[in-house]
């Protein structure tokens, strides 16, 4: 019997949502769900086919990086997830994909400029991109350092205002209060990247959305004055 | 028992058609169906997952904006739908999506130029785009004012000749005699936007379709001389 | 009881293949299957939803254009099909779609340049494009004249060497020995158009395939020396 | 009873995976699985519809090119597969597709530049492209010579470091230790091509990935220091 049945179920649901949403081919990508009270998170095992994945295969790791339940190796990206969960206390889950359009921006080392309300419904500005990693960062604890360059770039940004980032030359990471929210952010980032790419084709010099419209849309969904959805804040 | 069972069913069918047609990710987008005799329309509740949506969840609102049936909050875009239903007496339904290609044009603030007969089968000219909204419009009754800039732009255009529009920086709204027709227009707008984007890649200075061909195709399907389909007009 | 059960079945299968292959949205597009011995062809009824279409709904029309079986109106494009079946005795079926990438070329009035072997497996050169139609042609028997501009452009080309064409400002028509072959050509044209568009993005001045390679690939599949597939030609 | 039941099953699974992964339309493409101990490989029959394909239809051919089991003609590309299996002793399967984005690069005669870690997870550098074939090569044993230009281009490259190539004007071939790995490489090549095309749109002069990052990602998955997945290398 697992001591983390619900947490593993939550992580599993998030992981299998990724290929279903068209965000993932092959075994790229992974999702983790944290239980902060117990100081652990559940994450996908490394290199397992999505079609064969089962909830019980999820690996439970503590915040020091020690495996506390599961026979399989956790995702090789586990240190990045751990770094983000440690740095951003407000989040409960992390998602990593190589979704095509977002990855095209990451490869080009370009932030995704905020051009419309679809973007503003999820992000309070451009989707940021990290600096390139140094040779030393790559040579040592690569995945942990990947987390570090994300944290460095997020410096003065609220992770719930900016629920994702592009790692330079690599691909997007997203997060949220729950791992389900992190999956939603991953879908949004891919969709926003696709639209931005096409808007740039139509208007290569396109200016960003007007601040008042960004502000309006972001606040429709976030914060004390949100009025989107069914909750009664 | 609902007093609006059929109307809610009609709105529900339209709403669930949107993700099935690939026009919608996440919870973006909504459809409304009007019953003009009874002075009401049924619309999607705000922020509910499409996979969980049921016909009975549709919210019925009257033309003054008062909820007359349903426990959930109506879509936050309800005032835009209401504004359009009030302004265009010939229409019976409104659809809003963030479909990717149409939204790319909206973000760029560009009308979709009419380049071929696919477009002319649905629109009697370019798919128009609104002006940007002012700070005052955004700060006050934003969704109602979104309807107002649409109505302003449609000024001298027949809404059945132009069954949709792009809201600047935002995304498309479409409409029709019935909400099913509005869904069809939403599919057409997305498809037309995709084709126009690619035609512009091939020929950046491409001229619009010749007026006689536009006229021919539009009238094959619309008005007194239509001869497309099975009706005996 | 129908006198044309098999022919209608054949036309039906071709018509429903079009949306399944992603070539068609809404009610755009149609396929016809000819029985030359009996001097008739079966074609899709006008404006009927693909999801509701049944084999028995196919309309049978003779080569003079008279409906010989069926209660519904035949496709409004029937005169174009009839014109092509009359002009090209070697073909047994015609398909019309508004598939997105091919239509983008048609709207731009550009032939699809032959850049690779995928193209050469199906066409013995560029996929041609018609001239624009005149005001007089559009004003009179528009659909018949659409067939005429196709026939005019095909002038010195063998319809089995060039199993399709783009109608300027409009969309592709394809054909083949059977309607199933015409469907295959429609899939190929869309796929070829997509690849050509991307190759042009990569290399705007890209030269056409070398004649010896074109020749080799086309003849692998066509004519006396074909050695592709299972037949013993 | 077949003497090669397992091998044919393996080849069959690979072949039907190709359309399911969106890599193949129509009858383009084929996969082969080799049994080096018995000196044979199983390959798809020529021009058979994927929907009708059965495991027992696979054709078994020996390394001299003689059919040793099966009634159907083997794929017309069989000599290319045979050439590659002979040249690269480390591989156990070959896949050929006309997947759209990879083929767009092949048609343009351009290698796919390595821009990010998705690419580096599979290839130890650019995805190479062959030179064009000569008239003499095309006129004689065309498919065998297609293999030869691949082998020539791979000259000083390890086929497990570069599990695929683009044939100029044609399309990709991929390979791997098993045919399942070759299918995975085919999916990766298509995905990498799509991303590279978009990155080039965003940044036409984009530099390649830094060598230290390429090295890191490639070695995470390949060779003595690999630590991705569940194996205990």
PDB file of N, CA and C in Angstrom, chain A residues 181-211:
ATOM      1  N   UNK A 181      -3.238  23.122 -12.502  1.00  0.00           N
ATOM      2  CA  UNK A 181      -3.055  24.495 -12.988  1.00  0.00           C
ATOM      3  C   UNK A 181      -1.771  24.613 -13.816  1.00  0.00           C
ATOM      4  N   UNK A 182      -0.759  23.875 -13.439  1.00  0.00           N
ATOM      5  CA  UNK A 182       0.494  23.893 -14.205  1.00  0.00           C
ATOM      6  C   UNK A 182       0.290  23.283 -15.595  1.00  0.00           C
ATOM      7  N   UNK A 183      -0.545  22.240 -15.679  1.00  0.00           N
ATOM      8  CA  UNK A 183      -0.888  21.666 -16.992  1.00  0.00           C
ATOM      9  C   UNK A 183      -1.636  22.708 -17.819  1.00  0.00           C
ATOM     10  N   UNK A 184      -2.595  23.374 -17.187  1.00  0.00           N
ATOM     11  CA  UNK A 184      -3.351  24.412 -17.892  1.00  0.00           C
ATOM     12  C   UNK A 184      -2.402  25.494 -18.415  1.00  0.00           C
ATOM     13  N   UNK A 185      -1.440  25.884 -17.603  1.00  0.00           N
ATOM     14  CA  UNK A 185      -0.467  26.894 -18.037  1.00  0.00           C
ATOM     15  C   UNK A 185       0.370  26.372 -19.208  1.00  0.00           C
ATOM     16  N   UNK A 186       0.686  25.086 -19.206  1.00  0.00           N
ATOM     17  CA  UNK A 186       1.467  24.513 -20.312  1.00  0.00           C
ATOM     18  C   UNK A 186       0.673  24.548 -21.618  1.00  0.00           C
ATOM     19  N   UNK A 187      -0.622  24.259 -21.527  1.00  0.00           N
ATOM     20  CA  UNK A 187      -1.482  24.365 -22.712  1.00  0.00           C
ATOM     21  C   UNK A 187      -1.526  25.809 -23.187  1.00  0.00           C
ATOM     22  N   UNK A 188      -1.695  26.726 -22.238  1.00  0.00           N
ATOM     23  CA  UNK A 188      -1.784  28.148 -22.582  1.00  0.00           C
ATOM     24  C   UNK A 188      -0.495  28.640 -23.231  1.00  0.00           C
ATOM     25  N   UNK A 189       0.647  28.267 -22.684  1.00  0.00           N
ATOM     26  CA  UNK A 189       1.928  28.728 -23.236  1.00  0.00           C
ATOM     27  C   UNK A 189       2.077  28.267 -24.687  1.00  0.00           C
ATOM     28  N   UNK A 190       1.715  27.016 -24.975  1.00  0.00           N
ATOM     29  CA  UNK A 190       1.845  26.507 -26.341  1.00  0.00           C
ATOM     30  C   UNK A 190       0.921  27.264 -27.288  1.00  0.00           C
ATOM     31  N   UNK A 191      -0.289  27.486 -26.842  1.00  0.00           N
ATOM     32  CA  UNK A 191      -1.288  28.180 -27.658  1.00  0.00           C
ATOM     33  C   UNK A 191      -0.880  29.642 -27.896  1.00  0.00           C
ATOM     34  N   UNK A 192      -0.396  30.291 -26.860  1.00  0.00           N
ATOM     35  CA  UNK A 192       0.063  31.676 -26.949  1.00  0.00           C
ATOM     36  C   UNK A 192       1.272  31.786 -27.888  1.00  0.00           C
ATOM     37  N   UNK A 193       2.178  30.812 -27.796  1.00  0.00           N
ATOM     38  CA  UNK A 193       3.363  30.832 -28.663  1.00  0.00           C
ATOM     39  C   UNK A 193       2.955  30.718 -30.131  1.00  0.00           C
ATOM     40  N   UNK A 194       1.992  29.827 -30.408  1.00  0.00           N
ATOM     41  CA  UNK A 194       1.524  29.652 -31.781  1.00  0.00           C
ATOM     42  C   UNK A 194       0.937  30.955 -32.321  1.00  0.00           C
ATOM     43  N   UNK A 195       0.071  31.564 -31.530  1.00  0.00           N
ATOM     44  CA  UNK A 195      -0.560  32.817 -31.967  1.00  0.00           C
ATOM     45  C   UNK A 195       0.473  33.925 -32.155  1.00  0.00           C
ATOM     46  N   UNK A 196       1.433  34.022 -31.244  1.00  0.00           N
ATOM     47  CA  UNK A 196       2.435  35.088 -31.328  1.00  0.00           C
ATOM     48  C   UNK A 196       3.282  34.921 -32.583  1.00  0.00           C
ATOM     49  N   UNK A 197       3.654  33.690 -32.874  1.00  0.00           N
ATOM     50  CA  UNK A 197       4.454  33.429 -34.069  1.00  0.00           C
ATOM     51  C   UNK A 197       3.711  33.912 -35.320  1.00  0.00           C
ATOM     52  N   UNK A 198       2.418  33.618 -35.388  1.00  0.00           N
ATOM     53  CA  UNK A 198       1.635  34.028 -36.557  1.00  0.00           C
ATOM     54  C   UNK A 198       1.409  35.530 -36.579  1.00  0.00           C
ATOM     55  N   UNK A 199       1.180  36.146 -35.418  1.00  0.00           N
ATOM     56  CA  UNK A 199       1.017  37.606 -35.400  1.00  0.00           C
ATOM     57  C   UNK A 199       2.295  38.284 -35.881  1.00  0.00           C
ATOM     58  N   UNK A 200       3.438  37.719 -35.516  1.00  0.00           N
ATOM     59  CA  UNK A 200       4.713  38.278 -35.977  1.00  0.00           C
ATOM     60  C   UNK A 200       4.891  38.112 -37.489  1.00  0.00           C
ATOM     61  N   UNK A 201       4.359  37.037 -38.048  1.00  0.00           N
ATOM     62  CA  UNK A 201       4.399  36.890 -39.507  1.00  0.00           C
ATOM     63  C   UNK A 201       3.599  37.994 -40.174  1.00  0.00           C
ATOM     64  N   UNK A 202       2.435  38.294 -39.588  1.00  0.00           N
ATOM     65  CA  UNK A 202       1.557  39.317 -40.160  1.00  0.00           C
ATOM     66  C   UNK A 202       2.113  40.718 -39.944  1.00  0.00           C
ATOM     67  N   UNK A 203       2.773  40.928 -38.810  1.00  0.00           N
ATOM     68  CA  UNK A 203       3.220  42.279 -38.434  1.00  0.00           C
ATOM     69  C   UNK A 203       4.531  42.160 -37.681  1.00  0.00           C
ATOM     70  N   UNK A 204       5.656  42.084 -38.421  1.00  0.00           N
ATOM     71  CA  UNK A 204       6.952  41.828 -37.779  1.00  0.00           C
ATOM     72  C   UNK A 204       7.335  42.854 -36.706  1.00  0.00           C
ATOM     73  N   UNK A 205       6.775  44.053 -36.772  1.00  0.00           N
ATOM     74  CA  UNK A 205       7.121  45.091 -35.789  1.00  0.00           C
ATOM     75  C   UNK A 205       5.994  45.293 -34.766  1.00  0.00           C
ATOM     76  N   UNK A 206       5.147  44.335 -34.616  1.00  0.00           N
ATOM     77  CA  UNK A 206       3.954  44.492 -33.776  1.00  0.00           C
ATOM     78  C   UNK A 206       4.300  44.937 -32.348  1.00  0.00           C
ATOM     79  N   UNK A 207       3.610  45.977 -31.904  1.00  0.00           N
ATOM     80  CA  UNK A 207       3.801  46.460 -30.524  1.00  0.00           C
ATOM     81  C   UNK A 207       3.051  45.557 -29.555  1.00  0.00           C
ATOM     82  N   UNK A 208       3.477  45.607 -28.300  1.00  0.00           N
ATOM     83  CA  UNK A 208       2.807  44.800 -27.279  1.00  0.00           C
ATOM     84  C   UNK A 208       1.427  45.365 -26.958  1.00  0.00           C
ATOM     85  N   UNK A 209       0.618  44.538 -26.321  1.00  0.00           N
ATOM     86  CA  UNK A 209      -0.721  44.931 -25.894  1.00  0.00           C
ATOM     87  C   UNK A 209      -0.633  46.183 -25.016  1.00  0.00           C
ATOM     88  N   UNK A 210      -1.667  47.018 -25.068  1.00  0.00           N
ATOM     89  CA  UNK A 210      -1.703  48.227 -24.263  1.00  0.00           C
ATOM     90  C   UNK A 210      -1.801  47.828 -22.783  1.00  0.00           C
ATOM     91  N   UNK A 211      -1.079  48.542 -21.909  1.00  0.00           N
ATOM     92  CA  UNK A 211      -1.030  48.139 -20.486  1.00  0.00           C
ATOM     93  C   UNK A 211      -2.403  48.049 -19.839  1.00  0.00           C
TER      94      UNK A 211
END
